[in-house]
Coordinates of C-alpha atoms in Angstrom, one line a residue:
Chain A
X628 CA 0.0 0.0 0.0
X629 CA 1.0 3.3 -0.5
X630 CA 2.4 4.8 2.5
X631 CA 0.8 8.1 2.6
X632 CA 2.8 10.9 5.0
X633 CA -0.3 12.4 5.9
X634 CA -1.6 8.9 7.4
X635 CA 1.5 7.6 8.8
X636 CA 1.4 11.1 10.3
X637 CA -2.2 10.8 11.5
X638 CA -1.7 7.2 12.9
X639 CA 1.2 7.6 14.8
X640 CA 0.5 11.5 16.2
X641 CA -2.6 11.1 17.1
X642 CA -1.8 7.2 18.8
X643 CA 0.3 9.1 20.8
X644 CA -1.6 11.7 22.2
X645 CA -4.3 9.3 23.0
X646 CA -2.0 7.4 24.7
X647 CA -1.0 9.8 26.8
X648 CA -4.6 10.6 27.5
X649 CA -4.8 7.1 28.9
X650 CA -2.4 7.7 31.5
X651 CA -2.8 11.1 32.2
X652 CA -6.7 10.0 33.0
X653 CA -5.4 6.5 34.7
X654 CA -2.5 7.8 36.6
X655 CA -2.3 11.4 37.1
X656 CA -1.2 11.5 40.3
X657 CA -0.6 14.7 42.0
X658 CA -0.1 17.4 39.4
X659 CA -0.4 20.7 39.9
X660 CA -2.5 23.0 37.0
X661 CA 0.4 24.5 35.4
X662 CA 1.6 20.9 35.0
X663 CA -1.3 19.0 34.1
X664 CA -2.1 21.6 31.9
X665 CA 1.1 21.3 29.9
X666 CA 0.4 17.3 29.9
X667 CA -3.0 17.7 28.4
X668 CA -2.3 20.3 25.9
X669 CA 0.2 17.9 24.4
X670 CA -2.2 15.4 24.8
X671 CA -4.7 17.2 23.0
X672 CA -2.3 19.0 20.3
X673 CA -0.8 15.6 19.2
X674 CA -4.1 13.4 19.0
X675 CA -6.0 17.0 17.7
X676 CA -3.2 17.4 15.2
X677 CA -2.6 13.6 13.8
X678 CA -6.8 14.2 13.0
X679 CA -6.7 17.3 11.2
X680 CA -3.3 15.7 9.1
X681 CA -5.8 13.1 8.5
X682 CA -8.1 15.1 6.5
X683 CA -5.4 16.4 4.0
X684 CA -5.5 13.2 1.7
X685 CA -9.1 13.4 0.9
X686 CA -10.5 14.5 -1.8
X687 CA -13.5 16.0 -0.6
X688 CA -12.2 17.4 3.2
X689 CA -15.2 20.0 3.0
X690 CA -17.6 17.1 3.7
X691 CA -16.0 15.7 6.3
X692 CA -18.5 15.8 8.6
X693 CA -20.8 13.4 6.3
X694 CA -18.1 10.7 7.7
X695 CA -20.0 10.9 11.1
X696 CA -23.0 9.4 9.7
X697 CA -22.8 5.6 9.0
X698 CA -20.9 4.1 12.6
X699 CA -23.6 1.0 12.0
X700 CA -21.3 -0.4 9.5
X701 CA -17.9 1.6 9.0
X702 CA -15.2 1.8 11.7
X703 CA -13.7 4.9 9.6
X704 CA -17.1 6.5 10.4
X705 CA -16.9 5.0 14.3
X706 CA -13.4 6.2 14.6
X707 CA -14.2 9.5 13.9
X708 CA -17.3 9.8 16.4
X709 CA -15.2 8.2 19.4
X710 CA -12.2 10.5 18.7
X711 CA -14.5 13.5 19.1
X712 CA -16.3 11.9 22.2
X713 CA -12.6 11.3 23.5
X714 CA -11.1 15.0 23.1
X715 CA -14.8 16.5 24.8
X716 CA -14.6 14.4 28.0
X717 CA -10.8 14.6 28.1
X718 CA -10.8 18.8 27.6
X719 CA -14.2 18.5 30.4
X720 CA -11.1 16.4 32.5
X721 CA -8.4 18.6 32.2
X722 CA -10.5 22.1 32.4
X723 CA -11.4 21.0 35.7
X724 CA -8.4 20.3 36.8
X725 CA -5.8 22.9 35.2
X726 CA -8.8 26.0 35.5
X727 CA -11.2 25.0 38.6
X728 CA -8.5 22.7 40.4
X729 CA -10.9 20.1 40.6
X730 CA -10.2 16.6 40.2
X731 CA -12.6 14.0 39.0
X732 CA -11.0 11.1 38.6
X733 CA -14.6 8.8 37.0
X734 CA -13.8 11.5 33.7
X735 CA -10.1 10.5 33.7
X736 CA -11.5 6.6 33.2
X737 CA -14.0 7.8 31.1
X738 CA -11.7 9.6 28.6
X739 CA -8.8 6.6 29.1
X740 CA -11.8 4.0 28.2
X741 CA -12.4 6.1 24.9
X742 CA -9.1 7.0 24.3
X743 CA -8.2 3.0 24.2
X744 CA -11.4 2.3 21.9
X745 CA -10.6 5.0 19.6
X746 CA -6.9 3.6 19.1
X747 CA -9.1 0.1 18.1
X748 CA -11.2 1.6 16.1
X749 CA -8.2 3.2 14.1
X750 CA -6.8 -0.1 14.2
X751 CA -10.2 -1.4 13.1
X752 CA -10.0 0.3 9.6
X753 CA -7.0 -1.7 8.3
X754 CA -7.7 -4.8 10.2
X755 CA -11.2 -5.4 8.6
X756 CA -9.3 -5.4 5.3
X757 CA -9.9 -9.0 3.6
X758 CA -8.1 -7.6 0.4
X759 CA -4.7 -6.6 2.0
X760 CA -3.9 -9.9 4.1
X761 CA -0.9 -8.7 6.3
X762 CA -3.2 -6.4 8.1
X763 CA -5.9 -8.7 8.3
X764 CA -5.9 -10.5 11.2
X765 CA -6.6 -9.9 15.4
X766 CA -2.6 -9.0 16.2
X767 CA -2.7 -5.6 14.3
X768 CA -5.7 -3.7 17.2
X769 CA -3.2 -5.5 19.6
X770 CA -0.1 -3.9 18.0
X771 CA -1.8 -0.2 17.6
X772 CA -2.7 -0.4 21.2
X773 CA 1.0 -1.3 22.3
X774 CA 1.9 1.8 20.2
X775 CA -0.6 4.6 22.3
X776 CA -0.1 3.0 25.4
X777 CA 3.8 2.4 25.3
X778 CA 4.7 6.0 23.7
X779 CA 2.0 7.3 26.3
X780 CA 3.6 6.1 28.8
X781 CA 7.1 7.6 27.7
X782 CA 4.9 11.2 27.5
X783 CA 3.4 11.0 30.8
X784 CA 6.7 9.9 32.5
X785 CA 5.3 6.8 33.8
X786 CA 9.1 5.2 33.1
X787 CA 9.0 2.3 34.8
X788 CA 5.4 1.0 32.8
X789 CA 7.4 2.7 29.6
X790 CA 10.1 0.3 29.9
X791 CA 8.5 -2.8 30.8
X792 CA 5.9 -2.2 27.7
X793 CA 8.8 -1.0 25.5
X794 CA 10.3 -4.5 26.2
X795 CA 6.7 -6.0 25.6
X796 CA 6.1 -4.0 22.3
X797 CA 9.1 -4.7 20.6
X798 CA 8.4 -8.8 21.3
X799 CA 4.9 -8.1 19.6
X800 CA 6.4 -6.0 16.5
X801 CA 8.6 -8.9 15.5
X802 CA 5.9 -11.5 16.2
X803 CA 3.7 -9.1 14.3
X804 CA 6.1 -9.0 11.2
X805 CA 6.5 -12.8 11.6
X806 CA 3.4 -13.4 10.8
X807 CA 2.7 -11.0 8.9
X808 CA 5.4 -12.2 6.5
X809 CA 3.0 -15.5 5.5
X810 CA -0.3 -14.4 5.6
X811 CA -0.8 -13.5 2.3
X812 CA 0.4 -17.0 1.1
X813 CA -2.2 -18.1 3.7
X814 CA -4.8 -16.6 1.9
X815 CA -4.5 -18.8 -1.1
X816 CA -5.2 -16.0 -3.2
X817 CA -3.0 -16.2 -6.7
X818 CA -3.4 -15.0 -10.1
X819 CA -5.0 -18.1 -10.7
X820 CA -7.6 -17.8 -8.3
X821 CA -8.1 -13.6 -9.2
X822 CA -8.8 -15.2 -12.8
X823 CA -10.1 -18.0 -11.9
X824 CA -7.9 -19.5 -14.4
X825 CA -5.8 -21.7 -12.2
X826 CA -7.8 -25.2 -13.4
X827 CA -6.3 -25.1 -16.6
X828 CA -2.6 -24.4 -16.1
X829 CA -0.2 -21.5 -14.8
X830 CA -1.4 -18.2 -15.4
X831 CA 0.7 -14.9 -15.7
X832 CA 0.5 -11.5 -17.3
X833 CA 1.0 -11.4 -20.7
X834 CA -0.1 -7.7 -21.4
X835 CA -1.5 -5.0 -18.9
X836 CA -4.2 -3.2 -19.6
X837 CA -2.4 0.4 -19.5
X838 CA 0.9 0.6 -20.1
X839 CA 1.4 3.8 -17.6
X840 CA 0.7 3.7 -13.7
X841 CA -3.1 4.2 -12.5
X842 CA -5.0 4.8 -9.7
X843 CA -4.5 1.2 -8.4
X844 CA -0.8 0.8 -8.6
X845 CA 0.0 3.8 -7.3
X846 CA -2.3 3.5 -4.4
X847 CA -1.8 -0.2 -3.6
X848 CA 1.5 -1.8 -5.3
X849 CA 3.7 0.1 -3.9
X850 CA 7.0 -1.6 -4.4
X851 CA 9.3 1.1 -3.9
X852 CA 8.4 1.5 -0.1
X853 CA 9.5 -1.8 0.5
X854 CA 12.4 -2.2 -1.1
X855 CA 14.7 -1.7 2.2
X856 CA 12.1 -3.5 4.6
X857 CA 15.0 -5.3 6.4
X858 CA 17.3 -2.4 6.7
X859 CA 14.0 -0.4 7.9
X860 CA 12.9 -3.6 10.6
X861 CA 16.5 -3.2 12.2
X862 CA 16.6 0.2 12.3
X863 CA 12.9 0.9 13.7
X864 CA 13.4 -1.8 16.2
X865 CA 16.8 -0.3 17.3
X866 CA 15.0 3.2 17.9
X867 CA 11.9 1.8 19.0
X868 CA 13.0 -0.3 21.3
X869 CA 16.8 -1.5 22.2
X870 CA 18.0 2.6 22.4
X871 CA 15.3 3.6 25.0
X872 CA 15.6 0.1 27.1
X873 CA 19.4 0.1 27.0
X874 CA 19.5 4.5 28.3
X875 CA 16.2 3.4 30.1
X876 CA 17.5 0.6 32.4
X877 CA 21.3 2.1 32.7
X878 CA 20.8 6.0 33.4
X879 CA 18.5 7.4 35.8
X880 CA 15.5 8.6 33.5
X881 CA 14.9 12.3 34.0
X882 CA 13.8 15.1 32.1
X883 CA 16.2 15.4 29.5
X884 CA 16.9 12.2 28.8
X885 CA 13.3 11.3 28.5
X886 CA 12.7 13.5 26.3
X887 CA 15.6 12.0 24.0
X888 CA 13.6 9.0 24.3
X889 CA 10.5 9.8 23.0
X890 CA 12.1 11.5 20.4
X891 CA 14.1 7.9 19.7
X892 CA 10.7 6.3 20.3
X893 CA 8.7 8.9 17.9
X894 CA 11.5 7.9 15.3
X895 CA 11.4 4.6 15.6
X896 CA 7.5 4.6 15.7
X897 CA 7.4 6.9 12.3
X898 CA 10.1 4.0 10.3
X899 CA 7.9 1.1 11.5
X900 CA 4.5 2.7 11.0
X901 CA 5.8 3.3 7.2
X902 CA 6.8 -0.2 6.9
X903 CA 3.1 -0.9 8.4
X904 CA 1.6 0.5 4.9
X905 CA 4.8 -0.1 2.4
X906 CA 4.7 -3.9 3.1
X907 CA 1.0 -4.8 3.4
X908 CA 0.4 -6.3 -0.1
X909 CA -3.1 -6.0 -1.9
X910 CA -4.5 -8.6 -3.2
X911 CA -5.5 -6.8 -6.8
X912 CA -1.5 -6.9 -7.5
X913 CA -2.5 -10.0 -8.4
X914 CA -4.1 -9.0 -11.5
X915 CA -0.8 -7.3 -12.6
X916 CA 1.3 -10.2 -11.8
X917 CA 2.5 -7.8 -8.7
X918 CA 2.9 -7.4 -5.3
Chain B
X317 CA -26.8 3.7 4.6
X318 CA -23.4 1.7 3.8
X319 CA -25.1 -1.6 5.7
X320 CA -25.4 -4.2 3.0
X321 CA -29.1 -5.4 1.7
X322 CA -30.3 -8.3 3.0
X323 CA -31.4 -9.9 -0.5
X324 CA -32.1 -7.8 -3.6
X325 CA -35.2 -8.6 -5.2
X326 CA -33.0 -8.6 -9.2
X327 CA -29.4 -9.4 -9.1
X328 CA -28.4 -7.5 -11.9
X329 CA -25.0 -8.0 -13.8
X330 CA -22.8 -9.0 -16.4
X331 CA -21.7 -12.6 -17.8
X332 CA -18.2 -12.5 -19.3
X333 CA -17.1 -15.1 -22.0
X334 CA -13.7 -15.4 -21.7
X335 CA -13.8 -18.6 -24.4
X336 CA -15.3 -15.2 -27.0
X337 CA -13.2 -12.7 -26.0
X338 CA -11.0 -11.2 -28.2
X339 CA -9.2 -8.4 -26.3
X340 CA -10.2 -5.8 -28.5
X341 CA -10.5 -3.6 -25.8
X342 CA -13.6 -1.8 -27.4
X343 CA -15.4 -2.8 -24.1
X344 CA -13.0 -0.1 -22.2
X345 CA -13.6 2.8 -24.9
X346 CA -17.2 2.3 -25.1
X347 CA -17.6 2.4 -21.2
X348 CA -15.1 5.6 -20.8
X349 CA -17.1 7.8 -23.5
X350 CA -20.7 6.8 -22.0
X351 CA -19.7 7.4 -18.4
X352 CA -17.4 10.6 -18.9
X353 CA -20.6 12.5 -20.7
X354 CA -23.3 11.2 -18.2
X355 CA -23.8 10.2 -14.5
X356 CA -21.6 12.4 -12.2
X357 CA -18.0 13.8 -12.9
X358 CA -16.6 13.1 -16.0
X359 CA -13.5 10.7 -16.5
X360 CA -10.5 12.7 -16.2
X361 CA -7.5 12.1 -17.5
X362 CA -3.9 13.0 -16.7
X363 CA -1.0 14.3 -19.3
X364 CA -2.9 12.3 -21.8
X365 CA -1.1 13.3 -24.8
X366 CA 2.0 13.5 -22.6
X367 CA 4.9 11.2 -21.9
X368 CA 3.1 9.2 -18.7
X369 CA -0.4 9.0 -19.6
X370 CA -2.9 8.3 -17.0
X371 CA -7.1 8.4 -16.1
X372 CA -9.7 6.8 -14.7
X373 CA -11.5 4.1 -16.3
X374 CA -14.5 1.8 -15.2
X375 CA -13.4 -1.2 -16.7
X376 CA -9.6 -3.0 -18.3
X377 CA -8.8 -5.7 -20.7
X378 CA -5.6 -7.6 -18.6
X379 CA -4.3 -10.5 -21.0
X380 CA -3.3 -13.8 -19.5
X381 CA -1.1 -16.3 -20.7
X382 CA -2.3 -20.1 -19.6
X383 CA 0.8 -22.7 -19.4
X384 CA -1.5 -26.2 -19.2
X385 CA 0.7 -28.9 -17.4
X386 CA 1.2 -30.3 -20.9
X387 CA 0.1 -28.7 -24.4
X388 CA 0.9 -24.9 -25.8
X389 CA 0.0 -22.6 -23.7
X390 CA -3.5 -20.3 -24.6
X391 CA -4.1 -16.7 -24.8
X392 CA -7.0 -15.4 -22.2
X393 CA -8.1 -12.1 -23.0
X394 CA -9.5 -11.0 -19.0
X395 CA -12.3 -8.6 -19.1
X396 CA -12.4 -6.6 -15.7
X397 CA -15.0 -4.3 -14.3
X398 CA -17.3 -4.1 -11.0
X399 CA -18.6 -7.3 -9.8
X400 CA -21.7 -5.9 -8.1
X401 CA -20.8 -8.3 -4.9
X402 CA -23.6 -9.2 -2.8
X403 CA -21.2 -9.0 0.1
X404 CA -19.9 -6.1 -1.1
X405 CA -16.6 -5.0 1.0
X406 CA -16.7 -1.4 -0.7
X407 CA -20.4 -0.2 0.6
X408 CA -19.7 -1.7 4.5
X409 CA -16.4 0.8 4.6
X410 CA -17.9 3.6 3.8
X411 CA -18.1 6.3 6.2
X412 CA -20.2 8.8 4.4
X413 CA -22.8 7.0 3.3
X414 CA -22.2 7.7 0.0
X415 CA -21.4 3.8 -1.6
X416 CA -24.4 1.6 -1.7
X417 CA -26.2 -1.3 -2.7
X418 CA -29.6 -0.8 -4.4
X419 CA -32.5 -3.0 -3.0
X420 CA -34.3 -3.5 -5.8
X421 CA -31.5 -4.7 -8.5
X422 CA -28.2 -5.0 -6.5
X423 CA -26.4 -2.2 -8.3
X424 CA -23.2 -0.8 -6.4
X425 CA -23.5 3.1 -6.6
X426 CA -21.9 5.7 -5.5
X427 CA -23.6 9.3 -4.8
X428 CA -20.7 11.4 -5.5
X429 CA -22.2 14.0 -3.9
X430 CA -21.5 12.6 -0.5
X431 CA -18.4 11.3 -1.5
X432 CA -15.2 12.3 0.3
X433 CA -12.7 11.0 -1.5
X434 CA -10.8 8.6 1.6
X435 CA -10.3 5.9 -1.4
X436 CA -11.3 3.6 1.4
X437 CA -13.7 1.9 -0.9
X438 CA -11.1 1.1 -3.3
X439 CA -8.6 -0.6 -0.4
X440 CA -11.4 -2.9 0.5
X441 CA -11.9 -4.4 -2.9
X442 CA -10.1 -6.7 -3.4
X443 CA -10.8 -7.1 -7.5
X444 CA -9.6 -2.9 -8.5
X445 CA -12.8 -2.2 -9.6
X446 CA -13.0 1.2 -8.0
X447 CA -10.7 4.4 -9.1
X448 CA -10.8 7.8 -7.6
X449 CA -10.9 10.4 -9.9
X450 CA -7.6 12.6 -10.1
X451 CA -9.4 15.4 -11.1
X452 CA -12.7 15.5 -9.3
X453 CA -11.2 13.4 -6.0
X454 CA -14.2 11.2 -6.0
X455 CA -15.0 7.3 -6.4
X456 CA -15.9 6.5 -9.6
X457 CA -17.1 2.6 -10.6
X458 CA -18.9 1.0 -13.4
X459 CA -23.1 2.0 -12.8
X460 CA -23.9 -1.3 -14.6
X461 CA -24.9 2.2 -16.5
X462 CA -27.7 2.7 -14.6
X463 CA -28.5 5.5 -17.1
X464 CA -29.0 3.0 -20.2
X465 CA -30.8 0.3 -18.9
X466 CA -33.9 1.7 -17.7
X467 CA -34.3 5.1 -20.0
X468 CA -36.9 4.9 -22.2
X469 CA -35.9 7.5 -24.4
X470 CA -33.2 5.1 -26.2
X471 CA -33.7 2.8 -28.8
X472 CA -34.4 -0.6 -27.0
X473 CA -31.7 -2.3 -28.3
X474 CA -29.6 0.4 -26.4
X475 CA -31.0 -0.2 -22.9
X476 CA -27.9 -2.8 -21.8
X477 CA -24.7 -1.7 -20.5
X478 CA -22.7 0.3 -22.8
X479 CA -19.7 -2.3 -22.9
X480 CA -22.3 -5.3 -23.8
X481 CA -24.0 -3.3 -26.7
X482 CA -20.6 -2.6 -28.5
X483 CA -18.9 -5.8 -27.9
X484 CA -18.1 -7.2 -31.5
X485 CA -17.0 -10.7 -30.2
X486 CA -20.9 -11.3 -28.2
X487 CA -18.4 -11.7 -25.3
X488 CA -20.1 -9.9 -22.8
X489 CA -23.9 -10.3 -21.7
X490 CA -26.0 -8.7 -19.2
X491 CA -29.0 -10.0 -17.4
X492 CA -31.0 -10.8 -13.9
X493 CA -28.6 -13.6 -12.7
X494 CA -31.6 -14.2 -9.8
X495 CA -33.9 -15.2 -12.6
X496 CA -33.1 -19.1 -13.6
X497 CA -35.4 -18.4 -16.8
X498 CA -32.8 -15.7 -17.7
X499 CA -30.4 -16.4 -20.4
X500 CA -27.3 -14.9 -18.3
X501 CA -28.6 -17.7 -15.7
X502 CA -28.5 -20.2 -18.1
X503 CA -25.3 -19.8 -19.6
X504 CA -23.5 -19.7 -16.3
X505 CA -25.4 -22.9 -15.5
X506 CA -24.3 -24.5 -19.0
X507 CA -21.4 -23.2 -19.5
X508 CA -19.8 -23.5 -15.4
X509 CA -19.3 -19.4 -14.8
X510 CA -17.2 -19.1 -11.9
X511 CA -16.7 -16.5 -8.8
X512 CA -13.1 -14.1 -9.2
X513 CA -11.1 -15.0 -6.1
X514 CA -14.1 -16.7 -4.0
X515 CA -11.5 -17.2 -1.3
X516 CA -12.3 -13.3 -0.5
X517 CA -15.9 -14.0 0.5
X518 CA -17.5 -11.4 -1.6
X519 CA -19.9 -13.4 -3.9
X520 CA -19.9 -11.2 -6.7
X521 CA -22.9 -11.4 -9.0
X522 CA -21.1 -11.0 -12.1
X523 CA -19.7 -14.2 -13.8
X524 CA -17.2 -15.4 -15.8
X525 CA -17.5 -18.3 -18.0
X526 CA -14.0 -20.3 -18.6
X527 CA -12.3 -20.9 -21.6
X528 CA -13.3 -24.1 -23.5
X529 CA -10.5 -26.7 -23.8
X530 CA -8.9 -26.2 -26.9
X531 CA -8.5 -29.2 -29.7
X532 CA -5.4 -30.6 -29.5
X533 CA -3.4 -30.2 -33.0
X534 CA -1.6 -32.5 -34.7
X535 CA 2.2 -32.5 -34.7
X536 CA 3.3 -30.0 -37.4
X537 CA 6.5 -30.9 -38.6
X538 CA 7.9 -27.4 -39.4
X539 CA 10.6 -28.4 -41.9
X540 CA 8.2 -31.3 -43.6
X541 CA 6.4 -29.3 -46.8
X542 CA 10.6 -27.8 -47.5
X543 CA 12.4 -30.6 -47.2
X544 CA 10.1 -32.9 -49.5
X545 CA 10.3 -31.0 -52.9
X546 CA 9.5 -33.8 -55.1
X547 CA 7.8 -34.3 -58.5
X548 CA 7.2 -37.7 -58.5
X549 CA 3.5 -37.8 -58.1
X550 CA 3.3 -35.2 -61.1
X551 CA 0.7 -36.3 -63.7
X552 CA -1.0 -34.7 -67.0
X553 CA 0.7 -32.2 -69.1
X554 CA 3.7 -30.9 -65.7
X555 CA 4.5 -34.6 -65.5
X556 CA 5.0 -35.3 -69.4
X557 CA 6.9 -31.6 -69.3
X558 CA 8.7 -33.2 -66.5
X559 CA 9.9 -36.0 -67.6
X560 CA 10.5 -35.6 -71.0
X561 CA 12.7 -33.1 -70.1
X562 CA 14.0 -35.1 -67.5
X563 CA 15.3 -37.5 -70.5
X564 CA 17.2 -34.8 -72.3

């Protein structure tokens, strides 16, 4: 697929801020205003942000309110609703707190609750894909949820979670890749089957029907993006993972130095969210005798 | 509403010959100049005359070559357009509102006017039957042309899908594939028309009917009619010339 910056953007921003919406409404312990405040503008600004990037590949963004309409069938359309029940409680949360100085902690587990459903409902969208195996399957809502809640965690300065579910993630990634790596071969899908051809012999492309790029290839055979996938794994699980447990578990984790990890984290988040979309394979590459 | 129908009381669709099919492509032109003047945005194209041409079209010719375990291989000229699925991964997606399936034939549509252009549509099928337009940044899909085959102010023999009235070959027919007195029914019946990629779970209503096994030919020996230059069966008036000069 084609990795598109404004949704490798959108995905891994906003994951983050809700993330660190989870904890800030789980675990805030005892904050004062000024620093809550900072906290949940951040919150806010990254998941607020990642949806507005999120609106700059459609065609059409003056109608994207009509997207709010159809959550009986569409997790694009469910994803959107939760998201904006999510940033109303969580701004209700945190005006309490930074502007009256109360604290009601039943909103903090009302906005982590829908914080965590509208990272699955994110994850939802790809998952539910029949036509692009890699993502279909129950592992990827698990893997988008390690994301928010492991770079939340890094955010909210809740180290000693960040670290153990930095360890946890990076075990899931590669078990994600893993599998991911045969699922499409699982599906039994082949140009024989997309012709339904295969009874009578081995099938392949003679002629295409265009001799330029379309719509489809450019949008779903990407091949370029995946060119360097290894390279890419290594290096996304060096930043993602090994970097921030090895500074993590040797040097006493304060300000500065967290903050060089969720910049590591961010980075390494960013390579393997691109590898997410450059190596999920759609099944009408079949048709081209592509991948 | 992007929630798929039940049943549709017509299954409306097309029957593809693949045995007739020549790869003409006349299919794809006819389709691109009925649906770029009619229902909704036109079909744009991109540095058409330029040196990486590009547009959106509603339906392709691929071309597929056949290797048979033994034998010469076979030429399969591959048709390609919506499949109207009755499990139709395309409407379900939708978060406008704006794809669906019609109750009362099973026509896939699109209301561009809801449209938003998040191409979501066209990841979730898994056949490439859906392109957004470059120009106007909406989907666009084959209408069964929705605007033929029930306006009354065409000739009757004009009220099928544009594709099906030009194809030269008869390759392509359209019909209620719900009806079993409907000829589309029975030449998927007679002739075993099979599901594209059933594996997906779609159940598209359109069909394709397989290429017939060909006759095998006898061994041609290449070299045979060069090699055996003789005049030995000549007779009449070439043989007398033949061999009385032969004699001299």
């Amino acid at each position: 697929m084609h990795p598109a910056p404004s949704i490798i953007l959108f995905t891994a921003l906003s994951g983050l801020g809700f993330g660190l919406m989870v904890w800030l409404g789980l675990t805030p312990g005892d904050k004062s205003a000024w620093v809550m405040g900072t906290f949940c503008a951040l919150a806010l600004a990254l998941s607020s942000a990642g949806l507005v990037s999120s609106t700059f590949h459609l065609g059409h963004p003056e109608r994207a309110l009509k997207a709010l309409t159809q959550w009986r069938s569409s997790w694009l359309s469910r994803e959107g609703i939760v998201a904006i029940l999510t940033l109303g409680c969580f701004t209700l949360y945190a005006g309490f707190w930074v502007l009256l100085d109360q604290r009601i902690p039943v909103l903090g587990w009302l906005s982590a609750a829908l914080a965590l459903l509208t990272v699955y409902c994110t994850a939802m969208i790809y998952t539910q894909m029949k036509s692009v195996p890699r993502w279909n399957m129950g592992l990827t809502p698990v893997l988008f949820l390690g994301y928010a809640l492991t770079g939340g965690a890094w955010l909210a300065g809740e180290v000693t979670w960040a670290l153990w579910l930095t360890a946890a993630l990076g075990l899931l990634q590669v078990a994600v890749w893993a599998i991911g790596d045969g699922r499409f071969a699982d599906t039994g899908s082949s140009t024989g089957t997309a012709t339904g051809l295969s009874p009578m012999g081995d099938v392949r492309l003679l002629e295409a029907p265009h001799s330029g790029p379309n719509y489809l290839l450019r949008e779903m055979v990407h091949v370029i993006g995946r060119k360097h996938s290894q390279k890419l794994r290594v290096i996304g699980m060096i930043c993602l993972a090994l970097l921030p447990l090895a500074l993590g578990l040797v040097f006493e984790v304060k300000h500065m130095l967290a903050g060089v990890i969720v910049l590591m984290h961010l980075a390494g988040l960013l390579v393997t969210r691109w590898l997410f979309f450059a190596e999920a394979e759609h099944v009408v590459g079949l048709y081209y005798g592509k991948r | 509403m992007t929630t798929l129908p039940a049943s549709t009381d017509k299954k409306l669709g097309l029957v593809i010959d693949l045995d007739t099919c020549v790869g003409c492509h006349a299919c794809v032109i006819s389709c691109k100049e009925w649906n770029t003047g009619s229902y909704g945005a036109p079909l744009s194209d991109q540095d058409p005359y330029g040196a990486e041409p590009s547009g959106t079209f509603l339906n392709r010719v691929h071309t597929y070559e056949v290797s048979p375990p033994s034998g010469p291989a076979q030429v399969v000229h591959f048709p390609k357009s919506c499949l109207h699925c009755e499990d139709a991964p395309c409407v379900t997606v939708c978060p406008t509102g704006a794809s669906y399936k019609r109750v009362e034939d099973g026509i896939v549509l699109v209301n561009e006017s809801d449209c938003i252009g998040c191409g979501l549509c066209a990841w979730a099928c898994p056949y490439g039957a859906r392109e957004m337009d470059q120009a106007e940044g909406v989907m666009k899909k084959c209408t069964l042309c929705v605007d033929r085959i029930y306006n009354e102010n065409i000739p009757e023999e004009d009220q099928i899908p544009s594709c099906v009235r030009t194809c030269p070959a008869g390759a392509r027919h359209f019909g209620d594939l719900a009806d079993p007195e409907s000829g589309v029914f029975k030449l998927v019946e007679m002739r075993g028309g099979m599901d594209l990629m059933p594996e997906q779970g779609t159940k598209p209503v359109n069909k394709y009917l397989p290429p017939r096994p060909r006759d095998n030919p006898p061994e041609i020996d290449v070299l045979g009619p060069l090699l055996a230059q003789s005049t030995d069966e000549a007779t009449g008036f070439f043989g007398w010339l033949d061999r009385t000069l032969e004699k001299l």
